[in-house]
Coordinates of C-alpha atoms in Angstrom, one line a residue:
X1 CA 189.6 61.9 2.0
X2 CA 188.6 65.3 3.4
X3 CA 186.9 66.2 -0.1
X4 CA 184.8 62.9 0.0
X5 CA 183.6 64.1 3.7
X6 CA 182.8 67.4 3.0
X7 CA 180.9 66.3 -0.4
X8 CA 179.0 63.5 2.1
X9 CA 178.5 66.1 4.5
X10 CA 177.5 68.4 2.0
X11 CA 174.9 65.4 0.0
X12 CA 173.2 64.9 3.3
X13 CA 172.4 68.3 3.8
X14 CA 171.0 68.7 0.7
X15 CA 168.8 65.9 1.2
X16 CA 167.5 66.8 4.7
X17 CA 166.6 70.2 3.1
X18 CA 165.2 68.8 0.6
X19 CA 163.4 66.1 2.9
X20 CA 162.5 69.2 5.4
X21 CA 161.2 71.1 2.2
X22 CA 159.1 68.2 1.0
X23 CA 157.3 67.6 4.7
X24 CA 156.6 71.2 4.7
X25 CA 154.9 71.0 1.5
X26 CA 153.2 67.9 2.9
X27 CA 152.1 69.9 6.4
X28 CA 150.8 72.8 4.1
X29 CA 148.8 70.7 2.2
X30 CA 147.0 69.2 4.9
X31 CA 146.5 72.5 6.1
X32 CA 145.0 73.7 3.5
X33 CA 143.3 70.8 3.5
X34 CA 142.1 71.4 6.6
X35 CA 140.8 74.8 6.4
X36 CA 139.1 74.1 3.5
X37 CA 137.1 71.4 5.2
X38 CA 136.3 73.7 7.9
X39 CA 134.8 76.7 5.5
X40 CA 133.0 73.9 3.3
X41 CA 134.7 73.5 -0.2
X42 CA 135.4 70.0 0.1
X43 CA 136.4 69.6 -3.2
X44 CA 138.9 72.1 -2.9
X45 CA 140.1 70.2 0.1
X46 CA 140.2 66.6 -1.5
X47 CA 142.7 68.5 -4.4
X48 CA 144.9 69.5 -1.5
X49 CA 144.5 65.8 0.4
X50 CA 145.5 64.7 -3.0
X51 CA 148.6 66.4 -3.0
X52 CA 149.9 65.3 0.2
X53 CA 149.1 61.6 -0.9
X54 CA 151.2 62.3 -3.6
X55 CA 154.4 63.4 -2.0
X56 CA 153.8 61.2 1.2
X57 CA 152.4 57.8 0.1
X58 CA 154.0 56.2 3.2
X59 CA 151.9 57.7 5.3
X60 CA 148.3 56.2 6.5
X61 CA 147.0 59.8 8.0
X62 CA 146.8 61.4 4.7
X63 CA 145.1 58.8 3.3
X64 CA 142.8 58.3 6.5
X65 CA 142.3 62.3 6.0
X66 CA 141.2 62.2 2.3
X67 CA 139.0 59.1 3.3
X68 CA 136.9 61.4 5.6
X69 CA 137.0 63.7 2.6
X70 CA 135.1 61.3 0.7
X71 CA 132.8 59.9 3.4
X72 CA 131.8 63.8 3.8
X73 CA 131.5 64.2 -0.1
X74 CA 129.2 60.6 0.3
X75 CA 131.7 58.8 -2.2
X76 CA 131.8 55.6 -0.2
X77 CA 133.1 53.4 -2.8
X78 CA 136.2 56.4 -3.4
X79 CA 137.1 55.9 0.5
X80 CA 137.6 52.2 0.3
X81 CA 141.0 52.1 -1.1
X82 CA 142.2 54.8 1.1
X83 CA 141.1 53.2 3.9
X84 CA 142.5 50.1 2.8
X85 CA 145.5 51.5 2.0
X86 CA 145.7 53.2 5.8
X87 CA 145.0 49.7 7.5
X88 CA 148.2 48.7 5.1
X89 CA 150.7 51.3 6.3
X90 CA 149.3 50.9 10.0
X91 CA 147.4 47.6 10.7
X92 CA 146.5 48.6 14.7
X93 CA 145.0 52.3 13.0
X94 CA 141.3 51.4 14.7
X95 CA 139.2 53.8 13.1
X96 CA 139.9 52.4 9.8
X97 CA 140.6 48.5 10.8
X98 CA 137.1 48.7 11.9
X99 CA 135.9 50.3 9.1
X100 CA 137.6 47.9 6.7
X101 CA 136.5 44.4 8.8
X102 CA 133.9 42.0 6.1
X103 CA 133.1 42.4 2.8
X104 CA 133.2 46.4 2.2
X105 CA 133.2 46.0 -1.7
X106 CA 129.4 46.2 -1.2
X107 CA 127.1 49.0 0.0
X108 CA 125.5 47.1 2.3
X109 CA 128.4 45.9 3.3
X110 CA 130.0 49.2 4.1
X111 CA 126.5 49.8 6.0
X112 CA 127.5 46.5 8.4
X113 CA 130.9 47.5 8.8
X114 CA 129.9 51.5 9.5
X115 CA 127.4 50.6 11.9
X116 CA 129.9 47.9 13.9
X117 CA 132.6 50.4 13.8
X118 CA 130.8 53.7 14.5
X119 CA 130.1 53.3 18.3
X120 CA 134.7 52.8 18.7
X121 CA 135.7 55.6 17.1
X122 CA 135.9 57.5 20.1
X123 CA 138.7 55.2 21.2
X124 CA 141.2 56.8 19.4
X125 CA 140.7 60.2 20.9
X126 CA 137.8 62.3 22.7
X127 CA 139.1 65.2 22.0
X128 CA 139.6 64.9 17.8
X129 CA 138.1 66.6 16.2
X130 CA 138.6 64.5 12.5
X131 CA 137.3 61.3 14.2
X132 CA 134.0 63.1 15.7
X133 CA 133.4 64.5 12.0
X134 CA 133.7 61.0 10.3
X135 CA 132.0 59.2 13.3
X136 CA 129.0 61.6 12.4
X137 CA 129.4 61.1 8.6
X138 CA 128.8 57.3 9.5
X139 CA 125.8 57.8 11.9
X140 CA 124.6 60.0 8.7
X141 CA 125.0 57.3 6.7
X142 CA 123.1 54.9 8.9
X143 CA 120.1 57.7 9.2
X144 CA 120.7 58.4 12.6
X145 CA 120.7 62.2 12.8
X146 CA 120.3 62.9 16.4
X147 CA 124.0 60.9 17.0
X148 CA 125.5 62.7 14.3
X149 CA 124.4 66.3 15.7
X150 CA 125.5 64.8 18.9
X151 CA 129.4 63.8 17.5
X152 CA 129.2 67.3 15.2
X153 CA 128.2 69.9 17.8
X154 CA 131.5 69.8 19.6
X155 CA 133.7 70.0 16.6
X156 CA 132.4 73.9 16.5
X157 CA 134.4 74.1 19.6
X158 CA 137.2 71.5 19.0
X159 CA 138.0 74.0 15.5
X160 CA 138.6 77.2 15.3
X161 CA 136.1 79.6 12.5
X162 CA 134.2 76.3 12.1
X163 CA 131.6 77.8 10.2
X164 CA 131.2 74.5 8.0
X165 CA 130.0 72.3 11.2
X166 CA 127.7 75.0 12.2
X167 CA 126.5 75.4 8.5
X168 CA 125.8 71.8 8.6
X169 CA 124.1 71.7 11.9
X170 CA 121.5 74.3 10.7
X171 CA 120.8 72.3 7.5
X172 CA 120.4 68.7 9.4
X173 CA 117.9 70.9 12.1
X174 CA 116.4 72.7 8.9
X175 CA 115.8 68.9 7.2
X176 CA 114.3 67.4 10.6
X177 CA 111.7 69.7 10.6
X178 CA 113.0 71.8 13.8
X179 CA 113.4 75.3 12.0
X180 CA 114.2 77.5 15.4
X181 CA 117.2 75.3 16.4
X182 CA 118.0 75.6 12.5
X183 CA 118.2 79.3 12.9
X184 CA 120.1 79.5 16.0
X185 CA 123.4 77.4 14.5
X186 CA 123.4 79.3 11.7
X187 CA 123.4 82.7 13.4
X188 CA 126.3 81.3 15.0
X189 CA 128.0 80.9 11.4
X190 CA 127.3 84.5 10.9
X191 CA 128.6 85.6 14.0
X192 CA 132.2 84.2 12.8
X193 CA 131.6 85.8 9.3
X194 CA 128.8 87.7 8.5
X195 CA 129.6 87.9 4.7
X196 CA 129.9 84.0 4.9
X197 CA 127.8 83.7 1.6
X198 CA 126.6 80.0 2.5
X199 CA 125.7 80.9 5.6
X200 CA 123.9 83.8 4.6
X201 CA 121.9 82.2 1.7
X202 CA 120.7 79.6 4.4
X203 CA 120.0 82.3 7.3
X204 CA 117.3 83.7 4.6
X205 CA 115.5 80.9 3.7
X206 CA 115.1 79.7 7.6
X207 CA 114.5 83.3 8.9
X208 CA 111.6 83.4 6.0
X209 CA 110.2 80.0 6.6
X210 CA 110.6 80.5 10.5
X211 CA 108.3 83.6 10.8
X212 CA 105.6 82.1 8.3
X213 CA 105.0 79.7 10.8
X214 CA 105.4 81.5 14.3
X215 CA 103.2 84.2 13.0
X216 CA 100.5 81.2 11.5
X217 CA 100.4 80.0 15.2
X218 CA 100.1 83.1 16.4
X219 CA 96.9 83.0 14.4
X220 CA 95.9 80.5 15.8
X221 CA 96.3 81.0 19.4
X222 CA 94.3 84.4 18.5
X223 CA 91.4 81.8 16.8
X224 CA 92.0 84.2 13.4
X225 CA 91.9 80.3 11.3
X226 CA 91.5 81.9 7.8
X227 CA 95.1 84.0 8.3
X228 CA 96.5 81.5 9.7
X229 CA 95.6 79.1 7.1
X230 CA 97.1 81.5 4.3
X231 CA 100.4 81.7 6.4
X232 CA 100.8 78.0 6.5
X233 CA 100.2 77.7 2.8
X234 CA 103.0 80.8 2.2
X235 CA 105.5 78.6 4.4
X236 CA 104.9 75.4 2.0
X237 CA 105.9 77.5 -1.2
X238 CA 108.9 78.8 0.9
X239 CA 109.8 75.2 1.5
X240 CA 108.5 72.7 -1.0
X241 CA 111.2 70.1 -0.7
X242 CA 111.4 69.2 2.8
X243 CA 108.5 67.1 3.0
X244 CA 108.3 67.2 6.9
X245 CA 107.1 71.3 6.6
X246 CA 104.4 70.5 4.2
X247 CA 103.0 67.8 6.5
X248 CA 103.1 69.8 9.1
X249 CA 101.5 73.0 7.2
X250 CA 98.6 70.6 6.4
X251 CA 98.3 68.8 9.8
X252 CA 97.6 72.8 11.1
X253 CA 95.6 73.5 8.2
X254 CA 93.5 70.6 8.7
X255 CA 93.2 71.6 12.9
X256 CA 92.3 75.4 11.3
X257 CA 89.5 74.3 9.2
X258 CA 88.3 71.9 11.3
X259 CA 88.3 74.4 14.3
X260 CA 86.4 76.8 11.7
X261 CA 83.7 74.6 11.4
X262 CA 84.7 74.0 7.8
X263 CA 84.4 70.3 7.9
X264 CA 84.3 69.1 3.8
X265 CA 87.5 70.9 3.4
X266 CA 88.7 69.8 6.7
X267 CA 88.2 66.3 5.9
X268 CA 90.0 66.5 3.0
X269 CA 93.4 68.0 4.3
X270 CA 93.6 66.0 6.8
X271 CA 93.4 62.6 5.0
X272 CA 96.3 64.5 3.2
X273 CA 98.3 65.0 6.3
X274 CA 97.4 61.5 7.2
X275 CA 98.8 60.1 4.2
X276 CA 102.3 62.2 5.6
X277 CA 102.0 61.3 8.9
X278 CA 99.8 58.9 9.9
X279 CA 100.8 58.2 13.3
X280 CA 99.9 61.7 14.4
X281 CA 97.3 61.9 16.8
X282 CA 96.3 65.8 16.6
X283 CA 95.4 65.4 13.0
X284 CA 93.2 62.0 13.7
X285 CA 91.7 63.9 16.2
X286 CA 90.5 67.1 14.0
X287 CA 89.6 65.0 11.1
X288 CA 87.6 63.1 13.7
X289 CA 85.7 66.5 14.5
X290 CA 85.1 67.3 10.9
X291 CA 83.7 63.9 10.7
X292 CA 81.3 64.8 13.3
X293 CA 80.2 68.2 12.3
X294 CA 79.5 66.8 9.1
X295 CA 77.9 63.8 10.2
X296 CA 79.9 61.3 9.5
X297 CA 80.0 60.0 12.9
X298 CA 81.2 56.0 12.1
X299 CA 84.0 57.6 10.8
X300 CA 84.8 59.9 13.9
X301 CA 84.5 57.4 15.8
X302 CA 86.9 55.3 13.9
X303 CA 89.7 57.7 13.8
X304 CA 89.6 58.6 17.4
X305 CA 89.4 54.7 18.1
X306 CA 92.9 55.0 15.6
X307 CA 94.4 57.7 17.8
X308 CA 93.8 55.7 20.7
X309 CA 95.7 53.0 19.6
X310 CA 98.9 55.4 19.5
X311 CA 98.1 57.1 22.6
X312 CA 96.0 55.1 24.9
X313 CA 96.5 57.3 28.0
X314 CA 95.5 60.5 26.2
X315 CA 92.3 62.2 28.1
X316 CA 91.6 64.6 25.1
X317 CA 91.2 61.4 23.0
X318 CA 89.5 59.3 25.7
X319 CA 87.0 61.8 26.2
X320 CA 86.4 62.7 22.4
X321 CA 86.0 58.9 21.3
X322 CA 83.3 58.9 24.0
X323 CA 82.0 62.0 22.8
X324 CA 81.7 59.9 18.9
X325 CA 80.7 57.2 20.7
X326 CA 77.2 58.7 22.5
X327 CA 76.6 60.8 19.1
X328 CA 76.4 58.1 16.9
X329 CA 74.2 56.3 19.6
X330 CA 72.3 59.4 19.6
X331 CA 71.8 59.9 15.7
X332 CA 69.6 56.7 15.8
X333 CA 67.2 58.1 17.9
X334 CA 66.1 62.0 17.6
X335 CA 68.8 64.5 15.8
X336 CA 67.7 68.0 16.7
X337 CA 69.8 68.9 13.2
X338 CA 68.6 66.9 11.1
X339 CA 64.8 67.3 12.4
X340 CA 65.5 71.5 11.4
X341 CA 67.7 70.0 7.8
X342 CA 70.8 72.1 9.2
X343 CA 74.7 71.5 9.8
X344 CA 76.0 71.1 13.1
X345 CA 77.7 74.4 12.5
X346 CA 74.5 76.3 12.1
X347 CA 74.2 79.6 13.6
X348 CA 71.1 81.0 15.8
X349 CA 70.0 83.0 13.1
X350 CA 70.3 79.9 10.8
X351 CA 68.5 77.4 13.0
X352 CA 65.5 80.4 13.9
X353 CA 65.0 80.9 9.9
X354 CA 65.0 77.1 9.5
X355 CA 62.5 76.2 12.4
X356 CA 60.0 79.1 11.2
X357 CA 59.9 78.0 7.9
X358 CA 59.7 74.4 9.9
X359 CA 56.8 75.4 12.4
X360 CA 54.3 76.9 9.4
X361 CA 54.3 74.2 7.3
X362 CA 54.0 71.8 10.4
X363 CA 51.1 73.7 12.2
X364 CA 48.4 71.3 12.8
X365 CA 45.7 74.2 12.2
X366 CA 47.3 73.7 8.7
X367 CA 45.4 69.9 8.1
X368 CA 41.9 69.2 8.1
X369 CA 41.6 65.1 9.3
X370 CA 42.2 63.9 12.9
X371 CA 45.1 61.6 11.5
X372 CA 47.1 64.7 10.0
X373 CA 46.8 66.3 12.9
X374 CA 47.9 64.0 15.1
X375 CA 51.1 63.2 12.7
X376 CA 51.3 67.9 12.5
X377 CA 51.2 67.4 16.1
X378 CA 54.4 65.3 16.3
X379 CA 56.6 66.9 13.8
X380 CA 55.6 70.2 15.3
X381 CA 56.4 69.1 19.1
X382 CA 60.0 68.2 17.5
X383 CA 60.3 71.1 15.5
X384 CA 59.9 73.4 18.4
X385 CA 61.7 70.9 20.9
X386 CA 65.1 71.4 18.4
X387 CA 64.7 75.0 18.0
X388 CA 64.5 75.1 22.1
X389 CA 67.0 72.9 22.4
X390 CA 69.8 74.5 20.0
X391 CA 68.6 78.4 20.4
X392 CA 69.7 77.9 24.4
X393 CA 73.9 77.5 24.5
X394 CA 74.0 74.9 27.6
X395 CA 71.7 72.7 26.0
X396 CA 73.2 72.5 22.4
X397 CA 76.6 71.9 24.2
X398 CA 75.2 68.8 26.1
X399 CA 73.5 67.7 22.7
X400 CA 77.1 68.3 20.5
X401 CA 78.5 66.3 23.5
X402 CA 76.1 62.7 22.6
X403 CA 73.7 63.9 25.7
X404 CA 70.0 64.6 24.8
X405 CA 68.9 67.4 27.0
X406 CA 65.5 66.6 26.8
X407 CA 65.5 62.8 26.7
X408 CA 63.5 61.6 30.2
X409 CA 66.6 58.8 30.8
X410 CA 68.9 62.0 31.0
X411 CA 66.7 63.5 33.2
X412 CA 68.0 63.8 37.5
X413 CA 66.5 60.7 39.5
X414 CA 66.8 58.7 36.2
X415 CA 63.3 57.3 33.9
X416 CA 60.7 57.4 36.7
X417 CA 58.6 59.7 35.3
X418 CA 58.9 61.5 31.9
X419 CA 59.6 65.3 31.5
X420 CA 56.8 67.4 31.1
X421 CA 57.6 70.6 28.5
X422 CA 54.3 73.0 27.9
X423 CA 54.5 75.8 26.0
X424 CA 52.6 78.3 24.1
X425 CA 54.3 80.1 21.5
X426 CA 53.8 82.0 18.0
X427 CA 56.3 81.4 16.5
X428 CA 56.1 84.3 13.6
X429 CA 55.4 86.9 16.7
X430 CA 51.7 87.8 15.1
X431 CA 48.6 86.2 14.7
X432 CA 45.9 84.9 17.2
X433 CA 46.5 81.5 17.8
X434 CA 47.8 79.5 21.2
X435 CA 48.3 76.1 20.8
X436 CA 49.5 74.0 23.8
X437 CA 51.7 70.7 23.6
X438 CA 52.5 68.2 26.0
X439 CA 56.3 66.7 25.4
X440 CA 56.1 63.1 25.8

């Protein structure tokens, strides 16, 4: 009798160690697991979840674990047994029940059941870290980015050396277009590693793409357009594949050129930034002033009537649809541009050479009948009213602005009696003739 009891004694002992040994295995596995989640190498942290399924299949957490695994890996389909398996072992588990509820054999299934069961998994615990990181796998899932920054930002706090959470904060900034918040989380990476090689790789290609474009707006604050233009172009061969930075280069390319009185090109970089973003009011608006400086002024005003649609409260727009509005009115009755066959964005010098050339063939000395004359006489009187007009900086900025200067209904105390303009002028600064006009 005292040999069976000391061989019981002894078979129990053995199988406690042996049950102690195997849950330490277990606990290292998920360990492991763990901390290779937190630096990143999820695969090597699946093989380790694996493991622990393996030698503890009674237990829902290690499947619920590897599940996460997969919903971080974006194997949806892989998770659905696990999770499945977890409801199984522990029906009232509600991360996964909720997860589980419907038809999940189908993606857009898994989509319903995700976005029903996304807002609860708090429920089980503020303060876990594992249910933050799969409630922001799910808002991933469901395209919401700004919730799943929001349920990843405290697990860098809730883990300790959780380089992978910050790694993956800087990438979902990087991909939303907002490149200076990018850098900042993964700086923070680096601070817990700096030979972190992910982290590092990453911290390049932001710090590169990040100082293309602060120093292109610095160019443009400075009104230096053509450098800024080639900085914006060096940032969208930095980053081609994020579509939101080469809509954004072009949008400032497009405000560059048009602000450089380059309005063909302008025109045509903007409708490609349209075509990227065309609810974007800045780049309606400077393809609306390339349409004006070259002309175009149906169009100009259609765009701006487009950007008001998106921002109806917006004075810049109010006042440059108005602006369209009384130049287009204005181009059916006199154009002081088109009267001298110049651009809008004409210099003095150009608009001087182009009324000289103007005024000599228009001199009524130069025709012989009294019906010549009298037509010399009114394409000269023009000719000399649109040199006036744009030579003198208030009054071209009144006529770029849909006002005629000169027009009597302009005039203070309104139509009542018509401006009077004599003048007697040579307009080649030799010669011994005085002609004298009347403007009426």
């Amino acid at each position: 009798m005292a040999l069976f009891l000391k061989t019981l004694v002894f078979s129990l002992s053995t199988a406690q160690g042996l049950l102690a040994a195997g849950q330490a295995e277990i606990e290292n596995h998920l360990e492991m697991g763990r901390k290779l989640l937190a630096a990143g190498q999820l695969a090597e942290a699946l093989s380790h979840y694996h493991s622990a399924v393996e030698n503890d299949p009674k237990n829902y957490l290690t499947y619920y674990k590897r599940a996460t695994i997969y919903l971080a890996m974006g194997k949806f389909k892989s998770a659905l047994p696990d999770l499945s398996k977890a409801i199984e072992l522990k029906p009232d588990f509600l991360a996964v029940s909720l997860l589980k509820e419907g038809n999940c054999s189908r993606a857009e299934g898994l989509n319903f059941q995700i976005s029903q069961a996304t807002p609860m998994l708090p429920q089980i615990s503020p303060w876990d870290p594992e249910a933050k990181e799969l409630r922001s796998e799910c808002y991933l899932y469901l395209g919401n980015y700004d919730k799943a920054i929001m349920d990843l930002k405290p697990t860098t706090k809730l883990r300790n050396d959780n380089r992978a959470a910050f790694l993956k904060l800087s990438k979902l900034y990087y991909n939303l277009g907002e490149h200076e918040e990018s850098l900042n989380q993964v700086r923070e990476c680096l601070k817990l590693d700096q030979d972190d090689k992910n982290c590092f790789s990453h911290y390049k290609q932001v710090k590169k793409l990040s100082k293309q474009l602060e120093t292109a707006e610095e160019h443009v604050k400075a009104h230096r357009y053509e450098d800024a233009i080639e900085k914006y172009k060096a940032a969208m061969k930095t980053e081609p594949n994020v579509e939101i930075y080469t809509s954004k280069a072009k949008g400032r390319i497009c405000h560059c050129l048009s602000k450089n009185k380059q309005p063909r090109e302008a025109i045509d970089i903007c409708t490609e930034a349209h075509q990227l973003d065309p609810r974007n009011i800045f780049i309606l608006r400077d393809r609306a002033e390339a349409y004006i400086l070259n002309e175009e002024l149906e169009k100009a005003v259609e765009d701006y009537q487009e950007a008001k649609e998106f921002d109806s409260e917006n004075e810049e727009l109010k006042e440059g649809l108005e602006k369209a509005q009384k130049l287009l009115k204005q181009s059916k009755k006199r154009d002081y541009y088109k009267i001298l066959g110049i651009r809008r964005n004409a210099n003095k010098q150009e608009i001087i050479k182009a009324y000289r050339k103007l005024a000599q063939q228009w001199h009524p000395d130069n025709f012989q009948s009294e019906d010549e004359k009298k037509e010399a006489e009114k394409k000269f009187i023009d000719i000399a009213a649109a040199k006036e007009v744009l030579t003198d900086p208030e009054m071209r900025q009144k006529f770029d602005s849909g006002e005629d200067p000169l027009d009597p209904e302009n005039q203070q105390g309104g139509g009542g009696h018509q401006h009077q303009w004599p003048f007697e002028f040579n307009p080649f600064g030799t010669g011994n003739f005085h002609f004298k006009f009347h403007f009426n």
